[in-house]
Amino acid sequence: MGILSQQEAKKIIDKVLSFSKADEMSVSLSGENVGNIRYARNAVSTSGDSRNVSLAVTAVFGKRTGTATINEFDEESIKKTVARAEELAKLAPENPEYVSMLGPQKYPETKSFADSTANIDPDKRAQIALDSIDLCRKKSVVAAGYLEDSAGFKAIGNSKGLFGYYKTTSVDYSITVRTEDAKGSGYVVRDFNDVSKLNSASLTQTALQKAMASTAAQAIEPGRYTVILEPTAAAELMRNMMSNMDARSADEGRSFLSKKGGGNRVGEKLFDERITIYSDPMDADIPGTPFVLGDNTVDGRAQEKVVWIEKGVVKNMFYSRFWAEKKGVKAIAAPSGFIFEGGTESIADLIKSTQKGILVTRFWYIRDVDRQTLLYTGLTRDGTFYIEDGKIKFPVKNFRFNESPIVMLNNIEAMGKPMRSGGNMIPPMKIRDFTFTSLSDAV
Amino acid sequence: MNRRDFIQQASIAAGAFIIPVLTPGGRLVASEVLLEPGLDVNIKKRLADAGLNAATAKGASYADIRIGRYLNQFVITREDKVQSIVNTESYGIGVRVIVNGCWGFASLGEAKTETEVAKTAEIAVAIAKANAKLLAEPVQLAAQKGFGEVSYKTPIIKNLFEVPIKEKVDLLMAVNGAAQKNGADFVNSQLFMVNEQKYFASTDGSYIDQDIHRLWPTFTVTGIDKASGQFQTRNSLGTAKAMGYEYLESKPADRITGRKTTLFNSRYDMIDDATLAAVQVKEKIKAKSVEPGKYDLVLDPTHLRLTIHESVGHATELDRVLGYEANFAGTSFATMDKWKSKNFNYGSKIVNFFADKIQPGSMGAVGWDDEGVKSKKWDLIKDGILVNYQATRDQVHMIGETESHGCSYADSWNSVQFQRMPNVSLAPQKEKLSFEEMIKDVKKGIYIVGYGSFSIDQQRYNFQFGGQLFYEIKNGEIVGMLKDVAYQSNTQEFWNSCVKICDDSDFRVEGSFFDGKGQPSQSSCVSHGSSTSRFDGANVINTARKV
């Protein structure tokens, strides 16, 4: 069935709603075409292609809700699904936290769809892989990589007149290059909406350079170091911290944003004053989604520009509609991506101004150790380097770290120009007193 | 960003807030649907033959087909509220072929006609032909005799889906009630129930019908001290099992007592465990923060399962050793030269690891793997020496073997099968050794129960693990609770510091739904058996921070 247009989607949603006998009904219709190609040892290992369109109907009677899903759209099937959702709702226990559906909303017109990505075929995927493999075969190094592309649409509607629709495309590409003696390894990961921005040969070249430069790594003592984190390294820790900005958890006393004695820490300065983090669905680098989808039921809130942390002060937190109503505040939803304000310097500039430090290109296997302090552990991977007098001196063995992003964002020395990383805009960061706790022999 | 980000949510030690693991392409259904039979086995055979014939007619030298129906039920609650009851069904077919020495795979949801199946097989052939252009070495598939028409069913007493939802909700409400009555500020509890109905057929002449049942009861209890702003959690000590609802009908004989907390053997009492958790979480808030340094660690199987999983299970996967996972999960320190040397000391002499897919109740237990190889048991580490890996049909020739280990698995009809971890277990010590005897000569140690934070490098050398409960051992006695504990070690060093393993009376099998690997990521079921074991002189760090 592929990607439905706004008119086609609306027609189906209206049809569903016309059969409703429930107090409230919402409909979520989505479709996605996803393809991938994977390679290792300089040869393609697997590839795949899948297409799916699905419809979820939620019926509500009082505070009882029921959801049924289907992937066929003839009138008979739709009728059956509506009836099934209504039956399930009547049987369900009351949900005391149910909040009545939203009426019509005004959604931003986000721009995350690219025809180039929607038109990828297996030959294009093979070519992207081949461009990367070819280079590695010629240089006698070993490539392992993965490309995944998707094109899809989402449409929502409800019995109170709400309707929303958008199309989106995405491309995720990653490449690991290892030297034949397995002593050096380099990695690059990028994500785009538009595949024409992807140049697998050039990204492979960067990974290859990191692999060659990281051979014969020397062991240096773990301890506290000034680190320069490339955006790929910083992204996951920053994303983890931001995913802990839920107001309910904080109000309940089980978050880093819980206040001693009760309540949350909105309005408190928790970070260096250079830290400003916001989200904007209309951002050109990381175009967001126009509305919140919700899990099984339609949420429907419009996404908007929100400042989460301003000059180090916590300004906003995520609220579910239930919790916001209970607390009498605006129900601000979690965004699809965050924008960390940075500076203008390049990574090279940050290195140049560093007397002694470690350049980290990637972290791996990051897991929380203490949710109270957001202490995380993990390891460096695929290229870690010692810096002295503004220059990279030699590659170093990988470290394990134990560190909290809250501490990191208080120990900022400098930030460079933000780069898109995993759907967020993350600057390279220079951070003092970053805690490495042990060494690893892994390459 | 990972499209199937549930894998990330649900990595092996999923925390307090768990997102249902929907089988890709799964649709929501009523609970009665979970009891409806799938396609008749004769229809499945007809569909399979249509696929296999179409593949060979188009030039495949080998083909297999999986016809899968995956049924899930999740009951999710917090305190006195049912948050969600989700039933899902997913049905489809996946066809895998070898053409011109290259693999090809294609899948189709809801495929119920011979024409649809044949067409999917033809797409798989076309993909194989396209990829053959980039081929480096042709696939070498180990011979496998056909088994004809055979079947396997997880031995269960009480079908999970025959138990009314109300009974499950009542159980979780009783669990939550017990926790709150005993001082818990919050409690989240869940039941995960899965039925995989898998039909496999191949051009080797196998037609294998399997009916696999698995469940995972779990909870997280949270205690809060408002005055200090501190909070602590304690997760369930139950585990995931390939069993029916009988796992939750516990008798006193199924419990291990006298060790600071009740531990559970082949059956689990969720209410008892939640009652204890509520008390322990308050004790945890006031517990002594650990002094960092060297300690002898006494590790319960509820904890050791994750250390085994990360440092032995993943390190001995042949696809990692060969480099197929280099771009994601990583490679392995347990390289072929170490295996070939026949003298690589993975662990001390008492360390013996075996792999299997047959232990009753284990998450890996099946009759045949997803490429028609009969389940078996084999050694990975013998008397401390690395002796073998985990391999599939297209890999065994690389380790000089002619028969697959049976490690092929796909998490859905629309995922391609590849090498996945079987159960990997630490064999108990043959000589009698009780828990009490094990700790009596520990001068300065920590007894750890339950798994917590976990992290290991991409070649499986350096790791760090936390836990749920930590008890200080001084001069052979447990003297009190500790907190802020994590230990860091190196795989070879750690397993060589293993000085004692309790006997088989303490052996327990602990499982998970969430072993993640591959791109796109797939989630696999695995268990790890062990008895309480002791590791001397481990490096313990203190994880408390001021922010």
CSV table of N, CA, C and O in Angstrom, one decimal, chain A residues 311-387:
chain,number,residue,atom,x,y,z
A,311,LYS,N,20.9,28.8,30.2
A,311,LYS,CA,22.1,29.3,31.0
A,311,LYS,C,22.2,28.5,32.3
A,311,LYS,O,22.4,29.1,33.4
A,312,GLY,N,22.1,27.2,32.2
A,312,GLY,CA,22.3,26.3,33.3
A,312,GLY,C,21.1,26.1,34.2
A,312,GLY,O,21.2,25.3,35.2
A,313,VAL,N,20.1,26.8,34.0
A,313,VAL,CA,18.9,26.7,34.9
A,313,VAL,C,17.8,25.8,34.2
A,313,VAL,O,17.5,26.0,33.0
A,314,VAL,N,17.3,24.9,35.0
A,314,VAL,CA,16.2,24.0,34.5
A,314,VAL,C,14.9,24.8,34.3
A,314,VAL,O,14.4,25.4,35.2
A,315,LYS,N,14.5,24.9,33.1
A,315,LYS,CA,13.3,25.8,32.7
A,315,LYS,C,12.0,25.0,32.6
A,315,LYS,O,10.9,25.4,32.9
A,316,ASN,N,12.1,23.8,32.0
A,316,ASN,CA,10.9,23.0,31.7
A,316,ASN,C,11.2,21.5,31.9
A,316,ASN,O,12.4,21.1,31.7
A,317,MET,N,10.2,20.7,32.1
A,317,MET,CA,10.3,19.3,32.2
A,317,MET,C,9.1,18.7,31.4
A,317,MET,O,8.2,19.3,31.1
A,318,PHE,N,9.2,17.3,31.1
A,318,PHE,CA,8.1,16.7,30.4
A,318,PHE,C,7.0,16.4,31.3
A,318,PHE,O,7.2,16.0,32.5
A,319,TYR,N,5.8,16.6,30.8
A,319,TYR,CA,4.6,16.2,31.6
A,319,TYR,C,3.7,15.3,30.7
A,319,TYR,O,3.5,15.6,29.5
A,320,SER,N,3.1,14.3,31.3
A,320,SER,CA,2.0,13.6,30.6
A,320,SER,C,0.8,14.5,30.8
A,320,SER,O,0.8,15.4,31.7
A,321,ARG,N,-0.2,14.3,30.0
A,321,ARG,CA,-1.4,15.1,30.2
A,321,ARG,C,-2.0,14.9,31.5
A,321,ARG,O,-2.5,15.9,32.1
A,322,PHE,N,-2.0,13.7,32.0
A,322,PHE,CA,-2.6,13.4,33.4
A,322,PHE,C,-1.8,14.2,34.5
A,322,PHE,O,-2.4,14.8,35.3
A,323,TRP,N,-0.5,14.1,34.4
A,323,TRP,CA,0.3,14.7,35.5
A,323,TRP,C,0.2,16.2,35.5
A,323,TRP,O,0.1,16.9,36.5
A,324,ALA,N,0.2,16.8,34.2
A,324,ALA,CA,0.0,18.3,34.1
A,324,ALA,C,-1.3,18.7,34.6
A,324,ALA,O,-1.4,19.8,35.3
A,325,GLU,N,-2.4,18.0,34.4
A,325,GLU,CA,-3.7,18.4,34.9
A,325,GLU,C,-3.7,18.3,36.4
A,325,GLU,O,-4.2,19.2,37.0
A,326,LYS,N,-3.1,17.3,36.9
A,326,LYS,CA,-3.0,17.1,38.4
A,326,LYS,C,-2.3,18.3,39.0
A,326,LYS,O,-2.6,18.7,40.1
A,327,LYS,N,-1.2,18.7,38.4
A,327,LYS,CA,-0.4,19.7,38.9
A,327,LYS,C,-0.8,21.1,38.5
A,327,LYS,O,-0.2,22.1,38.9
A,328,GLY,N,-1.7,21.2,37.6
A,328,GLY,CA,-2.2,22.5,37.1
A,328,GLY,C,-1.2,23.3,36.3
A,328,GLY,O,-1.0,24.5,36.4
A,329,VAL,N,-0.4,22.6,35.5
A,329,VAL,CA,0.6,23.2,34.7
A,329,VAL,C,0.4,22.8,33.2
A,329,VAL,O,-0.4,21.9,32.9
A,330,LYS,N,1.1,23.5,32.3
A,330,LYS,CA,0.9,23.2,30.9
A,330,LYS,C,1.6,21.8,30.6
A,330,LYS,O,2.7,21.5,31.1
A,331,ALA,N,0.9,21.0,29.8
A,331,ALA,CA,1.4,19.7,29.5
A,331,ALA,C,2.4,19.7,28.4
A,331,ALA,O,2.0,19.5,27.2
A,332,ILE,N,3.7,19.9,28.7
A,332,ILE,CA,4.7,20.0,27.6
A,332,ILE,C,5.2,18.6,27.4
A,332,ILE,O,5.6,17.9,28.4
A,333,ALA,N,5.2,18.1,26.1
A,333,ALA,CA,5.6,16.8,25.8
A,333,ALA,C,7.1,16.7,25.6
A,333,ALA,O,7.8,17.7,25.3
A,334,ALA,N,7.7,15.5,25.7
A,334,ALA,CA,9.1,15.2,25.3
A,334,ALA,C,9.2,15.4,23.8
A,334,ALA,O,8.4,15.0,23.1
A,335,PRO,N,10.3,16.1,23.4
A,335,PRO,CA,10.5,16.3,21.9
A,335,PRO,C,11.1,15.1,21.3
A,335,PRO,O,11.5,14.1,21.9
A,336,SER,N,11.2,15.2,19.9
A,336,SER,CA,11.9,14.1,19.2
A,336,SER,C,13.4,14.2,19.2
A,336,SER,O,14.1,13.3,19.0
A,337,GLY,N,13.9,15.4,19.4
A,337,GLY,CA,15.4,15.6,19.5
A,337,GLY,C,15.7,16.9,20.2
A,337,GLY,O,14.9,17.8,20.3
A,338,PHE,N,16.9,17.0,20.8
A,338,PHE,CA,17.4,18.1,21.5
A,338,PHE,C,18.5,18.9,20.8
A,338,PHE,O,19.3,18.3,20.1
A,339,ILE,N,18.5,20.2,21.0
A,339,ILE,CA,19.6,21.0,20.4
A,339,ILE,C,20.4,21.6,21.6
A,339,ILE,O,19.9,22.3,22.4
A,340,PHE,N,21.7,21.2,21.6
A,340,PHE,CA,22.6,21.7,22.6
A,340,PHE,C,23.3,22.9,22.0
A,340,PHE,O,24.0,22.8,21.0
A,341,GLU,N,23.1,24.1,22.6
A,341,GLU,CA,23.9,25.2,22.0
A,341,GLU,C,25.4,25.0,22.3
A,341,GLU,O,25.7,24.6,23.4
A,342,GLY,N,26.2,25.3,21.3
A,342,GLY,CA,27.6,25.1,21.5
A,342,GLY,C,28.3,26.4,21.2
A,342,GLY,O,27.9,27.5,21.5
A,343,GLY,N,29.5,26.2,20.6
A,343,GLY,CA,30.3,27.4,20.2
A,343,GLY,C,30.5,27.4,18.7
A,343,GLY,O,29.7,26.8,17.9
A,344,THR,N,31.6,27.9,18.2
A,344,THR,CA,31.9,28.0,16.8
A,344,THR,C,33.2,27.2,16.5
A,344,THR,O,33.5,27.0,15.3
A,345,GLU,N,33.9,26.8,17.5
A,345,GLU,CA,35.2,26.2,17.3
A,345,GLU,C,35.0,24.7,16.7
A,345,GLU,O,34.0,24.1,16.9
A,346,SER,N,36.1,24.3,16.0
A,346,SER,CA,36.1,23.0,15.5
A,346,SER,C,36.8,22.1,16.5
A,346,SER,O,37.4,22.6,17.5
A,347,ILE,N,36.8,20.8,16.2
A,347,ILE,CA,37.4,19.8,17.2
A,347,ILE,C,38.9,20.2,17.1
A,347,ILE,O,39.6,20.2,18.2
A,348,ALA,N,39.5,20.5,16.0
A,348,ALA,CA,40.9,20.8,15.8
A,348,ALA,C,41.2,22.0,16.7
A,348,ALA,O,42.3,22.1,17.4
A,349,ASP,N,40.3,23.0,16.7
A,349,ASP,CA,40.5,24.2,17.6
A,349,ASP,C,40.6,23.8,19.1
A,349,ASP,O,41.4,24.3,19.8
A,350,LEU,N,39.7,22.9,19.4
A,350,LEU,CA,39.6,22.5,20.9
A,350,LEU,C,40.9,21.8,21.2
A,350,LEU,O,41.4,21.9,22.4
A,351,ILE,N,41.4,21.0,20.3
A,351,ILE,CA,42.7,20.2,20.6
A,351,ILE,C,43.8,21.2,20.7
A,351,ILE,O,44.6,21.1,21.7
A,352,LYS,N,43.8,22.2,19.8
A,352,LYS,CA,44.9,23.2,19.8
A,352,LYS,C,45.0,24.0,21.2
A,352,LYS,O,46.1,24.3,21.6
A,353,SER,N,43.9,24.2,21.8
A,353,SER,CA,43.9,24.9,23.1
A,353,SER,C,44.1,24.0,24.3
A,353,SER,O,43.8,24.5,25.4
A,354,THR,N,44.4,22.8,24.1
A,354,THR,CA,44.5,21.8,25.2
A,354,THR,C,46.0,21.5,25.5
A,354,THR,O,46.7,21.0,24.7
A,355,GLN,N,46.3,21.7,26.8
A,355,GLN,CA,47.7,21.5,27.2
A,355,GLN,C,47.9,20.0,27.4
A,355,GLN,O,48.9,19.4,26.9
A,356,LYS,N,47.0,19.3,28.1
A,356,LYS,CA,47.1,17.9,28.4
A,356,LYS,C,45.7,17.4,28.4
A,356,LYS,O,44.8,17.9,29.1
A,357,GLY,N,45.4,16.3,27.7
A,357,GLY,CA,44.1,15.8,27.7
A,357,GLY,C,43.9,14.5,26.8
A,357,GLY,O,44.9,14.0,26.3
A,358,ILE,N,42.7,14.1,26.7
A,358,ILE,CA,42.4,12.8,26.0
A,358,ILE,C,41.3,13.2,25.0
A,358,ILE,O,40.3,13.8,25.4
A,359,LEU,N,41.5,12.8,23.7
A,359,LEU,CA,40.4,12.9,22.7
A,359,LEU,C,39.7,11.6,22.7
A,359,LEU,O,40.2,10.5,22.4
A,360,VAL,N,38.3,11.7,22.9
A,360,VAL,CA,37.5,10.5,22.9
A,360,VAL,C,36.6,10.6,21.6
A,360,VAL,O,35.9,11.6,21.5
A,361,THR,N,36.7,9.6,20.8
A,361,THR,CA,35.9,9.7,19.5
A,361,THR,C,34.6,8.9,19.7
A,361,THR,O,33.6,9.2,19.0
A,362,ARG,N,34.5,8.0,20.6
A,362,ARG,CA,33.3,7.2,20.8
A,362,ARG,C,33.3,6.6,22.2
A,362,ARG,O,34.3,6.1,22.7
A,363,PHE,N,32.1,6.5,22.8
A,363,PHE,CA,31.9,5.7,24.0
A,363,PHE,C,31.0,4.5,23.6
A,363,PHE,O,30.2,4.5,22.6
A,364,TRP,N,31.1,3.5,24.4
A,364,TRP,CA,30.4,2.2,24.1
A,364,TRP,C,29.9,1.6,25.4
A,364,TRP,O,30.4,1.7,26.5
A,365,TYR,N,28.8,0.9,25.3
A,365,TYR,CA,28.1,0.1,26.4
A,365,TYR,C,27.9,1.0,27.6
A,365,TYR,O,28.3,0.7,28.7
A,366,ILE,N,27.2,2.1,27.4
A,366,ILE,CA,26.9,3.0,28.5
A,366,ILE,C,25.7,2.5,29.2
A,366,ILE,O,24.7,2.3,28.6
A,367,ARG,N,25.8,2.4,30.5
A,367,ARG,CA,24.7,1.9,31.4
A,367,ARG,C,24.6,2.7,32.6
A,367,ARG,O,25.7,3.2,33.2
A,368,ASP,N,23.5,2.9,33.2
A,368,ASP,CA,23.4,3.7,34.4
A,368,ASP,C,23.8,2.9,35.6
A,368,ASP,O,23.6,1.7,35.7
A,369,VAL,N,24.5,3.6,36.5
A,369,VAL,CA,25.0,2.9,37.7
A,369,VAL,C,24.2,3.4,38.9
A,369,VAL,O,23.8,2.7,39.8
A,370,ASP,N,23.8,4.7,38.9
A,370,ASP,CA,23.1,5.3,40.0
A,370,ASP,C,22.1,6.3,39.4
A,370,ASP,O,22.5,7.3,38.9
A,371,ARG,N,20.8,6.0,39.5
A,371,ARG,CA,19.8,6.9,38.9
A,371,ARG,C,19.6,8.1,39.7
A,371,ARG,O,19.1,9.1,39.2
A,372,GLN,N,20.0,8.1,40.9
A,372,GLN,CA,19.9,9.3,41.7
A,372,GLN,C,20.9,10.4,41.3
A,372,GLN,O,20.5,11.6,41.2
A,373,THR,N,22.1,10.1,40.9
A,373,THR,CA,23.1,11.1,40.5
A,373,THR,C,23.4,11.0,39.0
A,373,THR,O,24.2,11.7,38.5
A,374,LEU,N,22.6,10.1,38.3
A,374,LEU,CA,22.8,9.9,36.9
A,374,LEU,C,24.3,9.5,36.6
A,374,LEU,O,24.9,9.9,35.6
A,375,LEU,N,24.8,8.7,37.5
A,375,LEU,CA,26.2,8.2,37.3
A,375,LEU,C,26.1,7.1,36.2
A,375,LEU,O,25.2,6.2,36.3
A,376,TYR,N,26.9,7.2,35.2
A,376,TYR,CA,26.9,6.2,34.1
A,376,TYR,C,28.3,5.6,34.0
A,376,TYR,O,29.3,6.2,34.3
A,377,THR,N,28.4,4.3,33.5
A,377,THR,CA,29.7,3.7,33.2
A,377,THR,C,29.7,3.3,31.8
A,377,THR,O,28.6,3.2,31.1
A,378,GLY,N,30.9,3.2,31.2
A,378,GLY,CA,31.0,2.8,29.8
A,378,GLY,C,32.4,2.8,29.4
A,378,GLY,O,33.3,3.0,30.3
A,379,LEU,N,32.8,2.6,28.2
A,379,LEU,CA,34.2,2.6,27.8
A,379,LEU,C,34.4,3.4,26.5
A,379,LEU,O,33.5,3.6,25.7
A,380,THR,N,35.6,3.8,26.3
A,380,THR,CA,36.0,4.5,25.0
A,380,THR,C,36.1,3.3,24.0
A,380,THR,O,36.4,2.2,24.4
A,381,ARG,N,36.0,3.7,22.7
A,381,ARG,CA,36.1,2.6,21.7
A,381,ARG,C,36.5,3.3,20.4
A,381,ARG,O,36.1,4.4,20.1
A,382,ASP,N,37.2,2.5,19.5
A,382,ASP,CA,37.5,2.9,18.1
A,382,ASP,C,38.2,4.3,18.0
A,382,ASP,O,37.9,5.1,17.2
A,383,GLY,N,39.3,4.4,18.8
A,383,GLY,CA,40.1,5.6,18.6
A,383,GLY,C,40.1,6.5,19.8
A,383,GLY,O,39.2,7.3,19.9
A,384,THR,N,41.1,6.4,20.7
A,384,THR,CA,41.2,7.3,21.8
A,384,THR,C,42.7,7.8,21.8
A,384,THR,O,43.6,7.0,21.6
A,385,PHE,N,42.9,9.1,22.0
A,385,PHE,CA,44.2,9.7,21.8
A,385,PHE,C,44.6,10.7,22.9
A,385,PHE,O,43.8,11.4,23.5
A,386,TYR,N,46.0,10.6,23.1
A,386,TYR,CA,46.5,11.5,24.1
A,386,TYR,C,46.9,12.9,23.5
A,386,TYR,O,47.6,12.9,22.4
A,387,ILE,N,46.5,14.0,24.1
A,387,ILE,CA,46.9,15.3,23.6
A,387,ILE,C,47.9,16.0,24.5
A,387,ILE,O,47.7,15.9,25.8
